[in-house]
Short mmCIF file of C-alpha atoms and ligand atoms in Angstrom, two decimals:
data_model
loop_
_atom_site.label_atom_id
_atom_site.label_comp_id
_atom_site.label_asym_id
_atom_site.label_seq_id
_atom_site.Cartn_x
_atom_site.Cartn_y
_atom_site.Cartn_z
CA UNK A 1 -25.63 33.63 -23.42
CA UNK A 2 -26.07 30.56 -21.44
CA UNK A 3 -28.34 30.89 -18.51
CA UNK A 4 -27.98 28.68 -15.43
CA UNK A 5 -31.02 26.39 -16.66
CA UNK A 6 -29.19 25.45 -19.87
CA UNK A 7 -25.89 24.95 -18.35
CA UNK A 8 -24.63 21.26 -18.49
CA UNK A 9 -24.86 20.13 -14.85
CA UNK A 10 -21.09 19.36 -13.50
CA UNK A 11 -20.37 15.78 -12.83
CA UNK A 12 -21.03 15.17 -9.22
CA UNK A 13 -17.91 15.06 -6.79
CA UNK A 14 -17.94 12.25 -4.40
CA UNK A 15 -15.44 12.72 -1.83
CA UNK A 16 -13.76 10.05 0.28
CA UNK A 17 -15.72 10.79 3.11
CA UNK A 18 -19.10 10.51 1.45
CA UNK A 19 -17.83 7.15 -0.23
CA UNK A 20 -16.87 5.59 3.20
CA UNK A 21 -20.12 7.19 4.79
CA UNK A 22 -22.19 5.48 2.09
CA UNK A 23 -20.39 2.17 2.08
CA UNK A 24 -20.82 2.26 5.84
CA UNK A 25 -24.69 2.71 5.51
CA UNK A 26 -24.61 -0.45 3.14
CA UNK A 27 -22.93 -2.61 6.10
CA UNK A 28 -25.45 -3.93 8.36
CA UNK A 29 -24.53 -3.39 11.93
CA UNK A 30 -21.35 -1.02 11.00
CA UNK A 31 -20.10 0.67 13.89
CA UNK A 32 -18.54 3.77 12.36
CA UNK A 33 -15.03 2.58 13.67
CA UNK A 34 -13.76 1.64 10.46
CA UNK A 35 -14.70 4.69 8.72
CA UNK A 36 -13.11 6.89 11.75
CA UNK A 37 -10.09 4.94 10.69
CA UNK A 38 -10.09 6.06 7.14
CA UNK A 39 -10.70 9.62 8.55
CA UNK A 40 -7.44 9.31 10.40
CA UNK A 41 -5.50 7.85 7.60
CA UNK A 42 -6.89 10.77 5.22
CA UNK A 43 -5.55 13.34 7.73
CA UNK A 44 -1.94 11.93 7.96
CA UNK A 45 -2.06 11.31 3.98
CA UNK A 46 -2.80 15.11 3.59
CA UNK A 47 -0.06 15.89 5.83
CA UNK A 48 2.30 13.47 4.25
CA UNK A 49 1.27 15.36 0.72
CA UNK A 50 2.47 18.55 2.18
CA UNK A 51 5.82 17.11 3.68
CA UNK A 52 6.78 15.19 0.58
CA UNK A 53 6.28 18.27 -1.61
CA UNK A 54 8.61 20.45 0.39
CA UNK A 55 10.97 17.45 1.32
CA UNK A 56 13.55 19.24 -1.20
CA UNK A 57 13.15 22.55 0.62
CA UNK A 58 13.56 21.88 4.34
CA UNK A 59 16.06 19.83 6.20
CA UNK A 60 14.15 16.62 6.11
CA UNK A 61 16.10 14.61 3.50
CA UNK A 62 19.10 14.23 5.53
CA UNK A 63 19.69 10.99 7.44
CA UNK A 64 17.97 10.12 10.70
CA UNK A 65 19.98 11.76 13.62
CA UNK A 66 21.73 14.35 12.04
CA UNK A 67 21.12 18.21 13.00
CA UNK A 68 20.49 20.95 10.90
CA UNK A 69 21.98 24.48 10.60
CA UNK A 70 19.58 25.30 13.59
CA UNK A 71 21.13 22.47 15.40
CA UNK A 72 17.79 20.84 15.36
CA UNK A 73 17.66 17.08 14.96
CA UNK A 74 16.83 16.24 11.39
CA UNK A 75 14.43 13.52 11.04
CA UNK A 76 14.24 11.18 7.66
CA UNK A 77 10.88 11.45 5.78
CA UNK A 78 9.86 8.06 6.65
CA UNK A 79 10.35 8.58 10.39
CA UNK A 80 8.00 11.79 10.07
CA UNK A 81 5.40 9.70 8.07
CA UNK A 82 5.64 7.09 10.79
CA UNK A 83 5.16 9.81 13.49
CA UNK A 84 2.46 11.30 11.63
CA UNK A 85 0.25 8.23 10.79
CA UNK A 86 0.47 6.76 14.25
CA UNK A 87 -0.25 10.04 16.03
CA UNK A 88 -3.33 10.65 13.92
CA UNK A 89 -4.71 6.85 14.25
CA UNK A 90 -3.68 7.16 17.99
CA UNK A 91 -5.74 10.53 18.53
CA UNK A 92 -8.84 8.63 16.59
CA UNK A 93 -8.82 5.93 19.27
CA UNK A 94 -10.12 3.02 17.03
CA UNK A 95 -6.96 1.10 17.02
CA UNK A 96 -5.87 -1.11 19.29
CA UNK A 97 -2.48 -1.76 17.79
CA UNK A 98 0.01 -0.98 15.12
CA UNK A 99 2.66 -2.84 13.27
CA UNK A 100 4.97 -0.73 11.24
CA UNK A 101 8.11 -1.08 9.28
CA UNK A 102 9.64 1.83 11.32
CA UNK A 103 8.80 0.01 14.66
CA UNK A 104 10.61 -3.02 15.88
CA UNK A 105 7.86 -4.37 17.88
CA UNK A 106 3.69 -3.74 18.17
CA UNK A 107 2.91 -0.44 19.14
CA UNK A 108 0.14 -0.79 21.65
CA UNK A 109 -2.82 1.74 21.43
CA UNK A 110 -6.43 1.85 22.78
CA UNK A 111 -7.14 -1.66 24.42
CA UNK A 112 -11.09 -0.92 23.82
CA UNK A 113 -10.65 -0.40 20.32
CA UNK A 114 -11.31 -3.56 17.70
CA UNK A 115 -8.82 -3.06 14.95
CA UNK A 116 -5.31 -3.40 14.29
CA UNK A 117 -3.35 -1.83 11.60
CA UNK A 118 -0.22 -2.96 9.68
CA UNK A 119 1.43 -0.48 7.60
CA UNK A 120 4.63 0.92 5.58
CA UNK A 121 4.51 4.58 6.43
CA UNK A 122 6.59 5.55 3.45
CA UNK A 123 7.39 2.82 0.87
CA UNK A 124 10.45 3.49 -1.30
CA UNK A 125 12.04 6.22 0.57
CA UNK A 126 15.28 5.67 -0.94
CA UNK A 127 13.72 7.31 -3.67
CA UNK A 128 12.94 10.57 -1.81
CA UNK A 129 16.23 12.17 -2.52
CA UNK A 130 15.73 11.69 -6.30
CA UNK A 131 12.14 13.10 -6.31
CA UNK A 132 10.49 9.66 -7.37
CA UNK A 133 7.24 8.36 -6.61
CA UNK A 134 6.76 7.17 -3.00
CA UNK A 135 3.95 5.84 -0.98
CA UNK A 136 2.10 4.74 2.08
CA UNK A 137 0.70 1.11 2.50
CA UNK A 138 -1.71 0.01 4.99
CA UNK A 139 -3.85 -3.25 6.14
CA UNK A 140 -6.76 -3.43 8.65
CA UNK A 141 -7.78 -6.48 10.38
CA UNK A 142 -10.41 -6.95 13.43
CA UNK A 143 -8.82 -8.38 16.46
CA UNK A 144 -9.04 -11.67 17.53
CA UNK A 145 -8.19 -11.09 21.39
CA UNK A 146 -11.15 -9.74 23.68
CA UNK A 147 -11.88 -6.04 23.50
CA UNK A 148 -10.66 -4.27 26.69
CA UNK A 149 -7.40 -6.25 26.80
CA UNK A 150 -3.91 -5.37 25.45
CA UNK A 151 -3.56 -6.62 21.73
CA UNK A 152 -1.74 -9.66 21.20
CA UNK A 153 0.83 -10.87 18.61
CA UNK A 154 -1.84 -13.23 17.60
CA UNK A 155 -3.95 -10.02 16.78
CA UNK A 156 -1.25 -8.70 14.45
CA UNK A 157 -0.13 -11.81 12.81
CA UNK A 158 -3.34 -12.98 10.84
CA UNK A 159 -3.48 -14.30 7.09
CA UNK A 160 -4.10 -11.65 4.47
CA UNK A 161 -7.22 -13.45 3.75
CA UNK A 162 -8.64 -12.13 7.19
CA UNK A 163 -7.83 -8.37 5.90
CA UNK A 164 -11.02 -5.80 6.70
CA UNK A 165 -9.33 -3.35 4.25
CA UNK A 166 -6.10 -2.30 2.57
CA UNK A 167 -5.13 0.39 0.83
CA UNK A 168 -2.05 2.69 -0.54
CA UNK A 169 -1.53 6.35 -0.89
CA UNK A 170 0.73 7.56 -3.73
CA UNK A 171 2.53 10.57 -3.76
CA UNK A 172 3.20 11.47 -7.43
CA UNK A 173 2.28 13.81 -10.06
CA UNK A 174 -1.17 13.81 -8.11
CA UNK A 175 -1.67 12.19 -4.81
CA UNK A 176 -4.28 9.38 -4.69
CA UNK A 177 -5.80 7.22 -2.00
CA UNK A 178 -6.55 3.75 -3.28
CA UNK A 179 -8.41 1.34 -1.08
CA UNK A 180 -10.61 -2.01 -0.69
CA UNK A 181 -12.61 -3.32 2.01
CA UNK A 182 -13.61 -6.41 -0.08
CA UNK A 183 -16.02 -4.94 -2.45
CA UNK A 184 -13.70 -3.81 -5.06
CA UNK A 185 -11.26 -1.09 -5.29
CA UNK A 186 -11.78 2.58 -5.64
CA UNK A 187 -9.39 5.27 -6.07
CA UNK A 188 -9.52 8.84 -4.97
CA UNK A 189 -7.49 11.64 -6.08
CA UNK A 190 -6.88 14.56 -3.55
CA UNK A 191 -8.01 18.03 -4.64
CA UNK A 192 -5.97 20.30 -2.42
CA UNK A 193 -8.23 23.23 -3.51
CA UNK A 194 -11.14 21.72 -1.34
CA UNK A 195 -8.61 19.69 0.89
CA UNK A 196 -10.23 16.17 0.35
CA UNK A 197 -9.76 13.12 -1.66
CA UNK A 198 -12.27 12.87 -4.52
CA UNK A 199 -13.42 9.60 -6.48
CA UNK A 200 -11.61 9.58 -9.63
CA UNK A 201 -11.04 5.66 -10.18
CA UNK A 202 -14.55 3.85 -9.32
CA UNK A 203 -14.52 0.24 -8.90
CA UNK A 204 -11.28 -0.22 -11.10
CA UNK A 205 -10.28 -3.57 -12.60
CA UNK A 206 -6.87 -4.50 -13.69
CA UNK A 207 -6.40 -5.75 -17.25
CA UNK A 208 -6.42 -9.58 -17.56
CA UNK A 209 -3.08 -9.30 -19.36
CA UNK A 210 -0.11 -6.68 -20.13
CA UNK A 211 2.86 -5.74 -21.94
CA UNK A 212 4.79 -4.85 -18.77
CA UNK A 213 7.13 -6.51 -16.26
CA UNK A 214 8.47 -5.27 -13.39
CA UNK A 215 11.42 -6.63 -11.54
CA UNK A 216 15.14 -5.88 -10.45
CA UNK A 217 16.85 -7.55 -13.00
CA UNK A 218 20.28 -6.53 -11.47
CA UNK A 219 19.42 -9.80 -9.09
CA UNK A 220 19.08 -11.75 -12.51
CA UNK A 221 21.90 -14.32 -11.65
CA UNK A 222 20.51 -14.96 -8.34
CA UNK A 223 16.93 -15.66 -9.55
CA UNK A 224 15.52 -19.32 -9.63
CA UNK A 225 15.73 -20.87 -13.12
CA UNK A 226 11.93 -20.71 -13.70
CA UNK A 227 11.89 -16.76 -13.13
CA UNK A 228 14.82 -16.49 -15.52
CA UNK A 229 12.88 -18.55 -18.00
CA UNK A 230 9.94 -16.14 -17.85
CA UNK A 231 11.83 -13.14 -18.10
CA UNK A 232 13.29 -14.76 -21.38
CA UNK A 233 9.67 -15.16 -22.55
CA UNK A 234 8.81 -11.59 -21.59
CA UNK A 235 11.67 -10.21 -23.65
CA UNK A 236 11.28 -12.52 -26.82
CA UNK A 237 7.60 -10.85 -26.46
CA UNK A 238 8.81 -7.54 -26.90
CA UNK A 239 7.38 -6.57 -23.31
CA UNK A 240 8.39 -3.45 -21.54
CA UNK A 241 10.47 -3.40 -18.75
CA UNK A 242 9.64 -0.93 -16.11
CA UNK A 243 10.85 -0.76 -12.61
CA UNK A 244 11.67 2.30 -10.34
CA UNK A 245 12.29 0.33 -7.05
CA UNK A 246 9.15 1.91 -5.38
CA UNK A 247 6.48 -0.92 -4.93
CA UNK A 248 3.56 1.64 -4.83
CA UNK A 249 4.57 3.06 -8.12
CA UNK A 250 5.05 0.16 -9.74
CA UNK A 251 2.31 -1.77 -8.59
CA UNK A 252 -0.06 1.18 -9.27
CA UNK A 253 1.15 1.66 -12.72
CA UNK A 254 0.51 -2.05 -13.64
CA UNK A 255 -2.82 -2.28 -11.96
CA UNK A 256 -3.84 0.72 -14.17
CA UNK A 257 -2.37 -0.66 -17.64
CA UNK A 258 -2.00 -4.04 -16.87
CA UNK A 259 1.40 -6.22 -16.09
CA UNK A 260 3.17 -8.35 -13.77
CA UNK A 261 5.31 -7.00 -10.51
CA UNK A 262 8.05 -9.68 -9.19
CA UNK A 263 10.40 -9.71 -6.12
CA UNK A 264 11.36 -13.17 -5.97
CA UNK A 265 13.67 -15.02 -3.64
CA UNK A 266 17.71 -14.72 -4.60
CA UNK A 267 20.33 -16.45 -3.30
CA UNK A 268 20.97 -13.67 -0.75
CA UNK A 269 17.19 -13.23 0.10
CA UNK A 270 15.96 -16.70 0.18
CA UNK A 271 12.51 -15.21 1.20
CA UNK A 272 12.73 -12.03 -1.10
CA UNK A 273 12.82 -8.51 0.23
CA UNK A 274 9.23 -7.45 0.39
CA UNK A 275 7.57 -7.69 3.96
CA UNK A 276 4.34 -9.79 4.03
CA UNK A 277 2.22 -7.79 6.63
CA UNK A 278 2.53 -4.15 5.41
CA UNK A 279 3.66 -4.56 1.75
CA UNK A 280 2.32 -7.74 0.23
CA UNK A 281 -0.61 -8.71 1.69
CA UNK A 282 -2.43 -5.48 1.44
CA UNK A 283 -1.26 -5.20 -2.33
CA UNK A 284 -2.37 -8.86 -2.77
CA UNK A 285 -5.75 -7.84 -1.34
CA UNK A 286 -6.05 -4.77 -3.28
CA UNK A 287 -4.86 -6.99 -6.71
CA UNK A 288 -7.34 -9.80 -6.10
CA UNK A 289 -10.31 -7.10 -5.44
CA UNK A 290 -9.29 -5.90 -9.13
CA UNK A 291 -9.31 -8.87 -10.85
CA UNK A 292 -5.60 -9.93 -10.85
CA UNK A 293 -3.50 -12.68 -8.72
CA UNK A 294 -0.92 -12.45 -6.02
CA UNK A 295 1.29 -15.45 -5.06
CA UNK A 296 4.53 -16.20 -3.64
CA UNK A 297 5.37 -18.51 -6.54
CA UNK A 298 3.89 -21.75 -4.40
CA UNK A 299 1.09 -20.26 -2.66
CA UNK A 300 -1.45 -17.30 -2.83
CA UNK A 301 0.19 -14.51 -0.59
CA UNK A 302 -3.27 -14.06 1.33
CA UNK A 303 -3.08 -17.81 2.51
CA UNK A 304 0.62 -17.59 3.97
CA UNK A 305 0.40 -18.07 7.90
CA UNK A 306 2.45 -15.21 9.58
CA UNK A 307 4.99 -16.27 11.99
CA UNK A 308 6.57 -12.68 12.50
CA UNK A 309 5.78 -9.23 12.49
CA UNK A 310 8.74 -8.14 9.70
CA UNK A 311 8.45 -11.52 7.63
CA UNK A 312 9.60 -11.39 4.10
CA UNK A 313 8.02 -13.50 1.19
CA UNK A 314 8.63 -13.90 -2.53
CA UNK A 315 6.09 -11.78 -4.43
CA UNK A 316 4.68 -12.20 -8.10
CA UNK A 317 1.43 -10.22 -8.56
CA UNK A 318 -0.52 -8.35 -11.41
CA UNK A 319 -2.78 -9.21 -14.43
CA UNK A 320 -4.10 -12.74 -13.68
CA UNK A 321 -2.91 -14.18 -17.12
CA UNK A 322 0.58 -12.83 -16.56
CA UNK A 323 0.88 -14.29 -13.13
CA UNK A 324 -0.48 -17.81 -14.37
CA UNK A 325 1.93 -17.72 -16.98
CA UNK A 326 5.11 -16.90 -14.69
CA UNK A 327 4.02 -19.45 -12.22
CA UNK A 328 3.95 -22.12 -15.13
CA UNK A 329 7.54 -21.38 -15.55
CA UNK A 330 8.25 -22.17 -11.98
P1 P6P B 401 15.20 -3.04 -4.86
C1 P6P B 401 11.67 -0.11 -1.54
O1 P6P B 401 13.02 -0.04 -0.79
C2 P6P B 401 11.19 -1.39 -1.36
O2 P6P B 401 10.72 -1.64 -0.32
C3 P6P B 401 9.82 -1.41 -2.50
O3 P6P B 401 8.89 -0.38 -2.51
C4 P6P B 401 10.64 -1.73 -3.85
O4 P6P B 401 9.63 -2.64 -4.56
C5 P6P B 401 11.76 -2.68 -3.30
O5 P6P B 401 12.19 -2.17 -2.14
C6 P6P B 401 12.90 -2.31 -4.28
O6 P6P B 401 13.87 -3.09 -3.88
O7 P6P B 401 16.18 -4.08 -4.09
O8 P6P B 401 14.87 -3.57 -6.32
O9 P6P B 401 16.07 -1.82 -4.63
#
């Protein structure tokens, strides 16, 4: 009969809230505002976990603007995601502006707040109807304009190297929140039984190389010759092609297993497809913090000088040795 004294102590559960509070304590002069933004993101992520997991059951798969049997307007899940993240962050009051893939212009919030968020509320949403993995991507900056004034475009168009924090939520076989504040990357898995994210991937690093390459080879004939040459080398090395067309899912898999993700420029898309401010910069920050590399092919992604809110850039990111090898072919 095991008595309580002899029972093996259970591993200590570290929740996202505790982890962020501990990080805040280690940050001299931290006001707690950033911690509160993470609280707001966590709430919206849990609501999205609920909505994503019932998408097939209620009328939210239809195209935005259609009406359901009750004659109610049907909202697409990515519009719902945008609403949920913006309303949670607005209610928190710690953000002066948001730029979002779902918003044409800057969404101005609390002029007395000091942080700006760039986000893709639901990336890969074309995969929802086929029950594939989707995600939310976010990037956080400190404003450059005076507190107490309306946020400016300059606040929202900052280089990736100025990011204070970045992360993603992946709605997969489990829902995870992965983020960095510049002190490494930590992954938290949602335990719905306690309603919180628990530390599951502490300080994880991406392997320096790997056997996975991710790219939409349907665009092969439009790729620059260097990309074609690198892909030929990947095939000759019997690497595995893995691509589901959802950046968060492809990125997360490669981060853990090692690999390279590419969305290069094509004849039809001379700047590539992926957005600098709320897809490439946050993923580049995470990738570099995990020991990987992230480039446009000609420069470090986080050094790109932004010129517009929804600007696109070519992207090559993942295991450092694979990125170097790919760039050597360009
Ligand atoms: P393609 C999803 O639409 C997305 O923005 C990213 O999540 C994904 O990596 C990419 O576009 C897929 O694009 O042209 O291969 O379908």
